[in-house]
Coordinates of C-alpha atoms in Angstrom, one line a residue:
X1209 CA 24.9 -16.8 -22.2
X1210 CA 28.6 -17.1 -21.2
X1211 CA 28.3 -13.0 -21.0
X1212 CA 25.3 -13.0 -18.5
X1213 CA 27.3 -15.6 -16.7
X1214 CA 30.3 -13.5 -15.3
X1215 CA 29.0 -9.9 -15.7
X1216 CA 28.9 -8.1 -12.2
X1217 CA 25.4 -7.3 -11.3
X1218 CA 26.6 -3.3 -11.3
X1219 CA 27.7 -3.5 -14.3
X1220 CA 24.8 -5.6 -15.9
X1221 CA 22.6 -2.5 -14.3
X1222 CA 24.8 0.0 -16.2
X1223 CA 24.0 -2.0 -19.3
X1224 CA 20.8 -2.6 -19.5
X1225 CA 18.7 -0.8 -16.8
X1226 CA 17.5 1.4 -18.9
X1227 CA 14.7 -1.1 -20.6
X1228 CA 14.4 -2.7 -16.8
X1229 CA 10.9 -1.9 -15.3
X1230 CA 10.9 -2.6 -11.1
X1231 CA 7.6 -3.0 -9.9
X1232 CA 7.1 -3.5 -6.2
X1233 CA 3.8 -3.0 -5.6
X1234 CA 2.5 -2.7 -1.9
X1235 CA -1.7 -2.1 -0.1
X1236 CA -0.5 1.9 0.2
X1237 CA 1.9 3.0 -2.3
X1238 CA 3.0 1.3 -5.8
X1239 CA 7.1 1.7 -6.6
X1240 CA 8.3 2.1 -9.5
X1241 CA 11.2 2.6 -11.7
X1242 CA 13.6 1.6 -13.9
X1243 CA 16.4 0.1 -12.3
X1244 CA 19.5 2.2 -12.9
X1245 CA 17.3 4.8 -10.8
X1246 CA 18.5 5.4 -7.5
X1247 CA 15.0 6.5 -6.5
X1248 CA 11.8 4.5 -7.6
X1249 CA 8.4 6.7 -8.3
X1250 CA 6.7 6.1 -4.5
X1251 CA 2.5 6.7 -5.7
X1252 CA -0.5 6.1 -3.8
X1253 CA -1.7 2.2 -5.0
X1254 CA -5.4 3.9 -5.6
X1255 CA -7.8 5.1 -8.3
X1256 CA -10.7 7.4 -8.2
X1257 CA -13.4 7.1 -11.2
X1258 CA -15.7 9.2 -12.0
X1259 CA -19.2 7.7 -11.7
X1260 CA -23.0 8.5 -13.1
X1261 CA -25.5 10.3 -11.1
X1262 CA -26.9 7.5 -8.9
X1263 CA -24.2 5.5 -8.7
X1264 CA -21.9 7.5 -6.1
X1265 CA -20.4 5.8 -3.4
X1266 CA -17.2 7.9 -2.5
X1267 CA -15.6 4.8 -1.5
X1268 CA -15.9 1.2 -3.0
X1269 CA -14.1 0.0 0.9
X1270 CA -17.0 -1.3 3.0
X1271 CA -16.3 -2.2 6.3
X1272 CA -17.2 -3.4 8.7
X1273 CA -16.4 -0.9 11.6
X1274 CA -15.0 1.8 11.8
X1275 CA -15.1 2.7 15.6
X1276 CA -13.2 1.0 18.7
X1277 CA -15.9 -1.2 20.2
X1278 CA -15.7 -0.3 24.5
X1279 CA -13.7 -3.5 24.8
X1280 CA -10.7 -2.3 22.1
X1281 CA -10.4 0.8 24.0
X1282 CA -10.1 -0.5 27.1
X1283 CA -7.2 -3.1 25.8
X1284 CA -5.7 0.6 23.9
X1285 CA -5.9 2.6 27.0
X1286 CA -4.2 -0.3 29.2
X1287 CA -1.5 -0.7 26.3
X1288 CA -1.1 3.4 26.5
X1289 CA -0.1 3.4 30.3
X1290 CA 1.6 0.2 29.9
X1291 CA 4.3 2.1 27.1
X1292 CA 4.1 5.3 29.6
X1293 CA 5.6 3.6 32.2
X1294 CA 8.5 2.6 29.6
X1295 CA 9.2 6.0 28.0
X1296 CA 8.3 7.7 31.8
X1297 CA 5.6 9.8 29.9
X1298 CA 2.3 10.4 32.1
X1299 CA -0.6 7.8 32.1
X1300 CA -3.9 8.8 29.7
X1301 CA -5.9 10.1 33.7
X1302 CA -2.9 12.1 35.3
X1303 CA -2.1 15.2 34.5
X1304 CA 1.6 16.3 34.0
X1305 CA 2.7 17.5 37.1
X1306 CA 4.5 21.6 36.8
X1307 CA 7.1 22.1 36.6
X1308 CA 9.0 25.3 36.1
X1309 CA 11.3 24.1 32.6
X1310 CA 8.9 23.8 30.0
X1311 CA 8.0 20.5 28.1
X1312 CA 9.8 19.7 25.1
X1313 CA 8.8 20.9 21.9
X1314 CA 10.9 19.0 18.8
X1315 CA 11.4 17.7 15.5
X1316 CA 12.6 14.7 13.9
X1317 CA 16.7 15.0 12.8
X1318 CA 17.1 14.2 9.2
X1319 CA 13.8 15.7 8.2
X1320 CA 15.5 19.6 6.9
X1321 CA 12.1 20.2 4.6
X1322 CA 9.7 21.1 6.9
X1323 CA 7.9 23.5 4.6
X1324 CA 7.0 20.6 2.4
X1325 CA 4.8 19.2 4.9
X1326 CA 3.4 22.2 6.5
X1327 CA 2.3 23.8 2.9
X1328 CA -1.8 22.6 2.3
X1329 CA -3.3 20.2 1.0
X1330 CA -6.0 21.1 -1.6
X1331 CA -8.9 19.9 -2.8
X1332 CA -8.5 18.1 -6.4
X1333 CA -9.8 19.6 -9.3
X1334 CA -12.0 16.9 -11.2
X1335 CA -12.6 18.9 -14.2
X1336 CA -10.7 19.0 -17.5
X1337 CA -11.6 20.4 -20.8
X1338 CA -13.5 19.1 -23.0
X1339 CA -11.4 18.1 -27.2
X1340 CA -12.9 16.5 -30.3
X1341 CA -10.7 13.7 -29.2
X1342 CA -11.6 10.6 -26.5
X1343 CA -9.0 9.1 -26.0
X1344 CA -6.7 8.4 -23.7
X1345 CA -2.7 9.3 -23.1
X1346 CA -2.3 5.3 -23.1
X1347 CA -4.9 5.1 -26.4
X1348 CA -7.1 3.3 -24.7
X1349 CA -10.8 5.1 -25.9
X1350 CA -12.7 7.1 -22.9
X1351 CA -15.7 7.0 -22.1
X1352 CA -17.9 9.9 -23.7
X1353 CA -19.1 13.3 -21.5
X1354 CA -22.4 12.7 -21.3
X1355 CA -23.7 17.0 -21.8
X1356 CA -25.3 18.6 -18.1
X1357 CA -22.0 16.5 -16.2
X1358 CA -21.2 19.6 -16.4
X1359 CA -21.6 23.4 -15.1
X1360 CA -19.8 24.4 -17.2
X1361 CA -20.6 23.6 -21.6
X1362 CA -16.7 23.8 -22.2
X1363 CA -15.5 21.4 -19.2
X1364 CA -16.4 17.5 -18.4
X1365 CA -15.2 15.3 -15.2
X1366 CA -12.0 13.2 -15.9
X1367 CA -12.7 10.0 -16.1
X1368 CA -10.0 8.7 -13.3
X1369 CA -7.2 10.1 -10.9
X1370 CA -4.7 7.9 -9.8
X1371 CA -2.1 8.1 -7.1
X1372 CA -2.3 11.5 -5.1
X1373 CA -4.7 12.8 -6.9
X1374 CA -7.2 10.4 -6.7
X1375 CA -7.1 10.7 -3.0
X1376 CA -7.4 14.2 -3.1
X1377 CA -10.9 14.6 -4.6
X1378 CA -13.8 16.2 -2.3
X1379 CA -17.2 13.7 -0.8
X1380 CA -18.9 15.3 -3.1
X1381 CA -17.5 15.4 -6.1
X1382 CA -18.8 12.2 -8.1
X1383 CA -16.2 9.8 -8.3
X1384 CA -15.6 6.6 -6.0
X1385 CA -12.2 6.2 -4.1
X1386 CA -10.8 2.5 -4.9
X1387 CA -7.4 0.7 -3.2
X1388 CA -6.8 -2.4 -4.8
X1389 CA -4.6 -3.9 -2.4
X1390 CA -5.6 -4.0 1.3
X1391 CA -3.7 -5.3 3.8
X1392 CA -1.1 -7.1 1.8
X1393 CA -4.0 -8.9 -0.3
X1394 CA -5.6 -8.5 -3.4
X1395 CA -8.8 -6.2 -1.7
X1396 CA -11.6 -8.5 -3.2
X1397 CA -15.9 -8.5 -1.5
X1398 CA -18.9 -7.9 -3.2
X1399 CA -17.9 -5.1 -3.2
X1400 CA -15.4 -5.3 -5.6
X1401 CA -14.8 -8.1 -6.9
X1402 CA -12.0 -10.2 -8.6
X1403 CA -11.6 -8.4 -12.3
X1404 CA -12.0 -5.0 -11.3
X1405 CA -9.4 -5.5 -8.7
X1406 CA -7.5 -6.7 -11.7
X1407 CA -8.5 -3.9 -13.7
X1408 CA -7.9 -1.1 -11.3
X1409 CA -4.4 -2.7 -11.3
X1410 CA -3.8 -2.0 -14.8
X1411 CA -4.8 1.3 -15.4
X1412 CA -2.6 2.4 -12.4
X1413 CA 0.3 0.5 -13.4
X1414 CA -0.5 1.2 -17.0
X1415 CA -0.7 4.8 -16.1
X1416 CA 1.9 5.2 -13.8
X1417 CA 4.3 3.7 -16.8
X1418 CA 3.1 5.8 -19.7
X1419 CA 3.1 9.5 -17.0
X1420 CA 6.3 9.1 -15.5
X1421 CA 8.2 6.9 -17.0
X1422 CA 7.0 7.8 -20.5
X1423 CA 7.0 4.1 -21.5
X1424 CA 4.3 4.0 -24.4
X1425 CA 2.4 0.5 -24.9
X1426 CA 3.9 0.2 -28.6
X1427 CA 7.3 0.4 -27.1
X1428 CA 6.7 -1.9 -23.5
X1429 CA 7.7 -5.2 -25.9
X1430 CA 11.3 -3.8 -25.6
X1431 CA 11.1 -3.9 -22.0
X1432 CA 11.4 -6.4 -19.3
X1433 CA 10.0 -6.1 -15.7
X1434 CA 11.0 -7.3 -12.4
X1435 CA 7.7 -7.8 -9.6
X1436 CA 9.5 -7.8 -6.6
X1437 CA 6.3 -8.6 -4.1
X1438 CA 5.9 -8.8 -0.5
X1439 CA 6.1 -12.3 1.8
X1440 CA 2.2 -11.4 2.5
X1441 CA 0.7 -12.6 -1.1
X1442 CA 0.2 -15.9 -2.1
X1443 CA 0.1 -18.2 -5.0
X1444 CA -3.0 -16.6 -6.9
X1445 CA -2.4 -13.0 -6.6
X1446 CA 0.9 -13.8 -7.7
X1447 CA -0.3 -15.1 -10.6
X1448 CA -2.1 -12.5 -11.7
X1449 CA -0.1 -9.6 -11.1
X1450 CA 2.1 -11.8 -13.1
X1451 CA -0.1 -11.8 -16.0
X1452 CA -1.0 -8.2 -15.7
X1453 CA 3.0 -7.4 -16.1
X1454 CA 3.1 -10.1 -19.6
X1455 CA -0.8 -9.8 -21.0
X1456 CA -2.3 -6.7 -20.1
X1457 CA 1.1 -3.8 -20.0
X1458 CA 3.0 -5.6 -23.0
X1459 CA 6.1 -6.3 -21.1
X1460 CA 8.8 -8.3 -23.0
X1461 CA 10.0 -10.7 -20.6
X1462 CA 8.6 -10.6 -16.7
X1463 CA 10.2 -11.6 -13.3
X1464 CA 9.2 -12.9 -9.5
X1465 CA 11.8 -11.4 -6.6
X1466 CA 10.7 -12.4 -3.4
X1467 CA 11.1 -8.7 -1.1
X1468 CA 12.8 -10.1 1.4
X1469 CA 15.4 -12.1 -0.1
X1470 CA 15.8 -8.3 -2.3
X1471 CA 16.7 -6.9 0.5
X1472 CA 18.9 -8.9 2.2
X1473 CA 20.8 -8.8 -1.0
X1474 CA 20.3 -4.2 -1.6
X1475 CA 22.1 -4.6 1.3
X1476 CA 24.6 -7.5 0.4
X1477 CA 23.7 -9.6 3.3
X1478 CA 23.6 -13.5 2.5
X1479 CA 21.6 -14.1 5.7
X1480 CA 19.7 -11.7 7.9
X1481 CA 16.8 -11.4 10.1
X1482 CA 14.7 -8.9 7.2
X1483 CA 11.5 -7.0 8.9
X1484 CA 9.8 -5.3 6.3
X1485 CA 7.0 -2.4 7.9
X1486 CA 4.4 -0.8 5.1
X1487 CA 2.0 1.3 5.9
X1488 CA -0.7 -2.0 7.2
X1489 CA 1.4 -4.6 6.8
X1490 CA 4.2 -6.2 9.0
X1491 CA 6.2 -8.6 8.2
X1492 CA 9.7 -10.6 9.1
X1493 CA 11.6 -13.7 7.0
X1494 CA 14.9 -14.8 7.8
X1495 CA 17.2 -15.2 4.9
X1496 CA 20.1 -18.1 5.5
X1497 CA 22.7 -18.4 2.5
X1498 CA 20.4 -16.6 0.4
X1499 CA 17.7 -18.5 0.7
X1500 CA 14.4 -17.3 1.9
X1501 CA 12.9 -19.7 4.6
X1502 CA 9.2 -19.9 4.6
X1503 CA 8.9 -21.4 7.5
X1504 CA 10.4 -18.4 9.3
X1505 CA 7.6 -16.1 8.1
X1506 CA 5.1 -13.9 10.1
X1507 CA 3.3 -10.8 9.2
X1508 CA 1.5 -8.9 11.3
X1509 CA -2.2 -6.4 10.3
X1510 CA -0.8 -3.6 11.3
X1511 CA 2.1 -0.7 9.6
X1512 CA 2.6 2.8 9.2
X1513 CA -1.4 4.4 8.4
X1514 CA -1.9 2.8 11.6
X1515 CA 0.6 4.8 13.5
X1516 CA -0.6 8.0 12.1
X1517 CA -4.4 6.6 13.4
X1518 CA -3.6 6.6 16.5
X1519 CA -1.7 9.3 16.7
X1520 CA -5.3 11.2 15.8
X1521 CA -6.6 9.5 19.3
X1522 CA -3.6 10.3 21.2
X1523 CA -3.7 14.0 20.8
X1524 CA -8.0 13.6 21.2
X1525 CA -6.8 12.4 24.6
X1526 CA -4.5 14.8 25.3
X1527 CA -7.0 17.5 23.9
X1528 CA -4.1 18.7 21.8
X1529 CA -5.9 18.5 18.3
X1530 CA -7.9 21.7 16.7
X1531 CA -11.8 21.5 16.7
X1532 CA -11.9 20.1 13.0
X1533 CA -13.6 17.7 11.3
X1534 CA -10.7 15.3 10.6
X1535 CA -12.0 11.8 9.8
X1536 CA -9.2 9.6 7.6
X1537 CA -11.8 7.2 6.8
X1538 CA -14.5 8.9 5.0
X1539 CA -11.7 11.8 3.4
X1540 CA -8.4 10.2 2.7
X1541 CA -6.7 13.7 2.0
X1542 CA -7.1 14.0 5.8
X1543 CA -4.6 10.2 6.2
X1544 CA -2.5 12.2 3.7
X1545 CA -2.4 14.7 6.3
X1546 CA -2.3 12.5 9.1
X1547 CA 0.9 10.6 8.3
X1548 CA 2.9 14.4 6.9
X1549 CA 2.6 14.4 10.6
X1550 CA 3.7 11.3 11.3
X1551 CA 7.1 11.3 9.3
X1552 CA 7.6 14.9 10.0
X1553 CA 7.2 14.2 13.7
X1554 CA 7.0 11.0 15.9
X1555 CA 9.3 9.0 17.2
X1556 CA 10.6 6.4 19.8
X1557 CA 12.4 8.1 22.8
X1558 CA 12.3 8.0 26.3
X1559 CA 10.6 11.4 28.9
X1560 CA 8.0 13.6 27.5
X1561 CA 7.8 14.7 23.5
X1562 CA 5.8 17.2 22.5
X1563 CA 6.2 19.5 19.2
X1564 CA 4.6 22.1 17.1
X1565 CA 2.5 21.5 14.2
X1566 CA 1.2 23.0 11.8
X1567 CA -2.4 20.7 10.9
X1568 CA -4.2 21.3 8.4
X1569 CA -8.5 20.9 7.7
X1570 CA -9.9 20.5 4.3
X1571 CA -13.9 20.7 4.8
X1572 CA -16.5 21.1 2.5
X1573 CA -17.8 24.3 1.7
X1574 CA -14.9 26.0 3.2
X1575 CA -11.2 27.4 2.2
X1576 CA -8.2 25.5 3.3
X1577 CA -7.1 26.2 6.8
X1578 CA -4.2 25.6 8.9
X1579 CA -4.1 25.5 12.8
X1580 CA -1.2 25.5 15.0
X1581 CA -1.5 22.8 17.3
X1582 CA 1.5 21.3 20.2
X1583 CA 0.6 18.3 20.5
X1584 CA 1.9 15.2 22.6
X1585 CA 2.5 12.0 23.6
X1586 CA 4.5 11.8 19.8
X1587 CA 6.7 9.4 21.2
X1588 CA 4.0 7.0 22.2
X1589 CA 1.8 5.7 18.7
X1590 CA 5.1 4.1 17.1
X1591 CA 4.8 2.2 19.8
X1592 CA 2.3 0.7 19.2
X1593 CA 4.5 -1.9 16.4
X1594 CA 5.3 -3.7 19.8
X1595 CA 2.5 -3.4 21.7
X1596 CA -0.3 -3.7 18.8
X1597 CA -3.5 -3.6 21.3
X1598 CA -2.5 0.1 20.7
X1599 CA -3.6 0.1 17.1
X1600 CA -7.5 -0.7 16.3
X1601 CA -7.5 -2.0 13.1
X1602 CA -10.5 -1.6 10.7
X1603 CA -12.1 -4.5 9.5
X1604 CA -13.3 -5.1 5.9
X1605 CA -16.2 -7.8 4.8
X1606 CA -13.7 -10.9 3.7
X1607 CA -13.7 -12.4 -0.3
X1608 CA -16.8 -14.8 -1.3
X1609 CA -16.3 -18.2 -0.9
X1610 CA -14.6 -18.6 -4.6
X1611 CA -11.4 -17.2 -4.3
X1612 CA -11.0 -19.4 -2.0
X1613 CA -9.1 -21.8 -4.5
X1614 CA -5.7 -21.3 -6.1
X1615 CA -6.2 -22.5 -9.9
X1616 CA -1.9 -23.4 -9.5
X1617 CA 0.3 -23.8 -7.9
X1618 CA 3.1 -22.2 -8.7
X1619 CA 5.7 -23.5 -7.3
X1620 CA 4.6 -26.8 -10.2
X1621 CA 5.9 -26.5 -13.1
X1622 CA 2.9 -25.7 -15.5
X1623 CA 4.2 -23.7 -17.9
X1624 CA 5.4 -26.0 -20.4
X1625 CA 1.2 -27.1 -21.4
X1626 CA 0.3 -26.8 -24.6
X1627 CA -3.9 -24.8 -24.8
X1628 CA -4.8 -24.8 -28.3
X1629 CA -6.6 -21.3 -29.4
X1630 CA -8.7 -20.1 -31.7
X1631 CA -6.9 -16.6 -33.5
X1632 CA -9.7 -14.9 -33.3
X1633 CA -9.3 -15.1 -29.6
X1634 CA -7.0 -12.8 -27.0
X1635 CA -4.2 -13.8 -25.5
X1636 CA -5.6 -14.8 -22.4
X1637 CA -8.1 -17.0 -23.8
X1638 CA -8.1 -20.6 -24.8
X1639 CA -10.4 -22.9 -26.1
X1640 CA -12.4 -24.6 -23.8
X1641 CA -14.2 -28.1 -23.9
X1642 CA -17.4 -26.8 -25.2
X1643 CA -16.4 -25.0 -27.7
X1644 CA -16.2 -21.6 -26.3
X1645 CA -13.2 -19.1 -24.6
X1646 CA -12.2 -20.1 -21.2
X1647 CA -9.6 -18.3 -19.4
X1648 CA -6.1 -20.3 -19.4
X1649 CA -6.2 -20.4 -16.3
X1650 CA -9.5 -21.8 -15.7
X1651 CA -8.3 -25.6 -17.2
X1652 CA -5.5 -25.8 -14.2
X1653 CA -6.1 -28.0 -10.6
X1654 CA -7.7 -26.2 -7.9
X1655 CA -5.7 -26.3 -4.3
X1656 CA -6.8 -26.4 -1.7
X1657 CA -6.4 -22.5 0.0
X1658 CA -3.2 -21.8 1.6
X1659 CA -4.2 -18.0 2.5
X1660 CA -1.4 -16.8 5.3
X1661 CA -2.8 -15.7 7.8
X1662 CA -1.7 -12.6 10.5
X1663 CA -0.6 -12.6 14.0
X1664 CA -1.3 -9.9 16.0
X1665 CA 1.9 -9.9 18.0
X1666 CA 4.5 -7.2 18.5
X1667 CA 7.0 -6.3 16.4
X1668 CA 9.5 -7.6 19.1
X1669 CA 8.3 -10.8 19.9
X1670 CA 7.7 -11.5 16.7
X1671 CA 11.2 -11.5 15.4
X1672 CA 12.1 -13.6 18.4
X1673 CA 9.6 -16.3 17.0
X1674 CA 10.8 -16.2 13.7
X1675 CA 14.6 -16.6 14.3
X1676 CA 13.9 -19.5 17.2
X1677 CA 11.9 -20.8 14.2
X1678 CA 15.5 -21.5 12.8
X1679 CA 18.7 -23.6 13.1
X1680 CA 19.4 -20.0 15.1
X1681 CA 23.1 -21.1 16.3
X1682 CA 23.9 -19.8 12.8
X1683 CA 22.1 -16.6 13.6
X1684 CA 24.6 -15.5 16.4
X1685 CA 25.7 -12.2 15.4
X1686 CA 23.2 -12.1 12.8
X1687 CA 22.2 -8.5 10.5
X1688 CA 18.3 -7.5 11.3
X1689 CA 17.5 -5.4 8.3
X1690 CA 14.5 -3.2 9.0
X1691 CA 12.6 -2.1 6.0
X1692 CA 11.0 1.1 6.8
X1693 CA 8.3 2.2 3.9
X1694 CA 6.3 4.5 5.2
X1695 CA 2.4 4.3 4.0
X1696 CA 4.4 1.1 1.9
X1697 CA 2.6 -2.0 1.9

């Protein structure tokens, strides 16, 4: 214990970092790695499962709207023209003035390996060779193959895919894509129950631990986990993820850290305003003397993926997009392509800014295509962070009413409570009053919901509001730490 009190963090990580796994879950991506790694694995936070005939639904999420309403389009066009006046670029209904000098063509500085983004994206091969063994990598039994499900007697459909392979599955294949987290919360709906969300999170994280970090379940009790969680999650969601790490994944010990606080400490700061721009959520929180101030938390329901969708809208309005069927909603592989173009070319700068890019297309029944296009107004989409009406976020059905009850207050000291448990019950179940097994959390008092609400304000206003909600005199000369994590949260 004296050693832990005196050791510096860098020495502790160097000595014990190989047995410490950091898990940073977000809506679009999950970052997992050993504590001693400089760069963690950044993997799309999704899973695509094989479904039998008659049960096919390519995307689990059932959206309420996928197209902008006339009122939303009008607000979007107003926002575009306002941004155009700031950046000194032509308005939507204004033709670029002809002049003798060609318009600028440029790429973003800092992205040296553009060939990586220009490589075509292809459909995932969903077949695997049959074997006599019906067990998966983690030792769990897999579903038996049903004859006739595949066109070949030597191959069968793989049970599931995680990460980028899951996004690259063709809509015609018998697979259903699921995102366990959406807009910074569990993606619970009538079509996606809580237990399925928890199961999918467990399978995705376990696949990464086995396939990327090579940590088998039998050895996992020797490892400790650090859950670095964004401010958007609620108490019940935090509890469920902690249960997954300890009960389902089998880590020996685990601790939860707040993402904003970890960002400040990681940059060597004890006082800061942390801005986290993720894929689907942008959050702001102030840290003062090493303490996160809950009253300063502001979360906005937009991020990097909204910039990508806005990029597609802008190009179509300028007639700069090739005549291909690009639909990031029904074809997740198109969102992958849009994200890569956004990361390579979009930036905030004054004046007209175009670029020549390679646009890829994946359409059923056709080979992958590549199209050279001169993309226009590439500095407009990222300005939506400051003028969010430029974005039109998709809408999802709300969670069922039963979800709006927090079964535990994470600030209460309830971990010392004892529960009776039969030896034949699993670790997650305890003896109820009627002699049947109940979840250990079902005996907790039900508290009113404290679901965090989103604010549809611009980033500049959010930062100002967050700082002014503190004793802002202490924040004079404050560092503003902006954590850019493209298609992360």
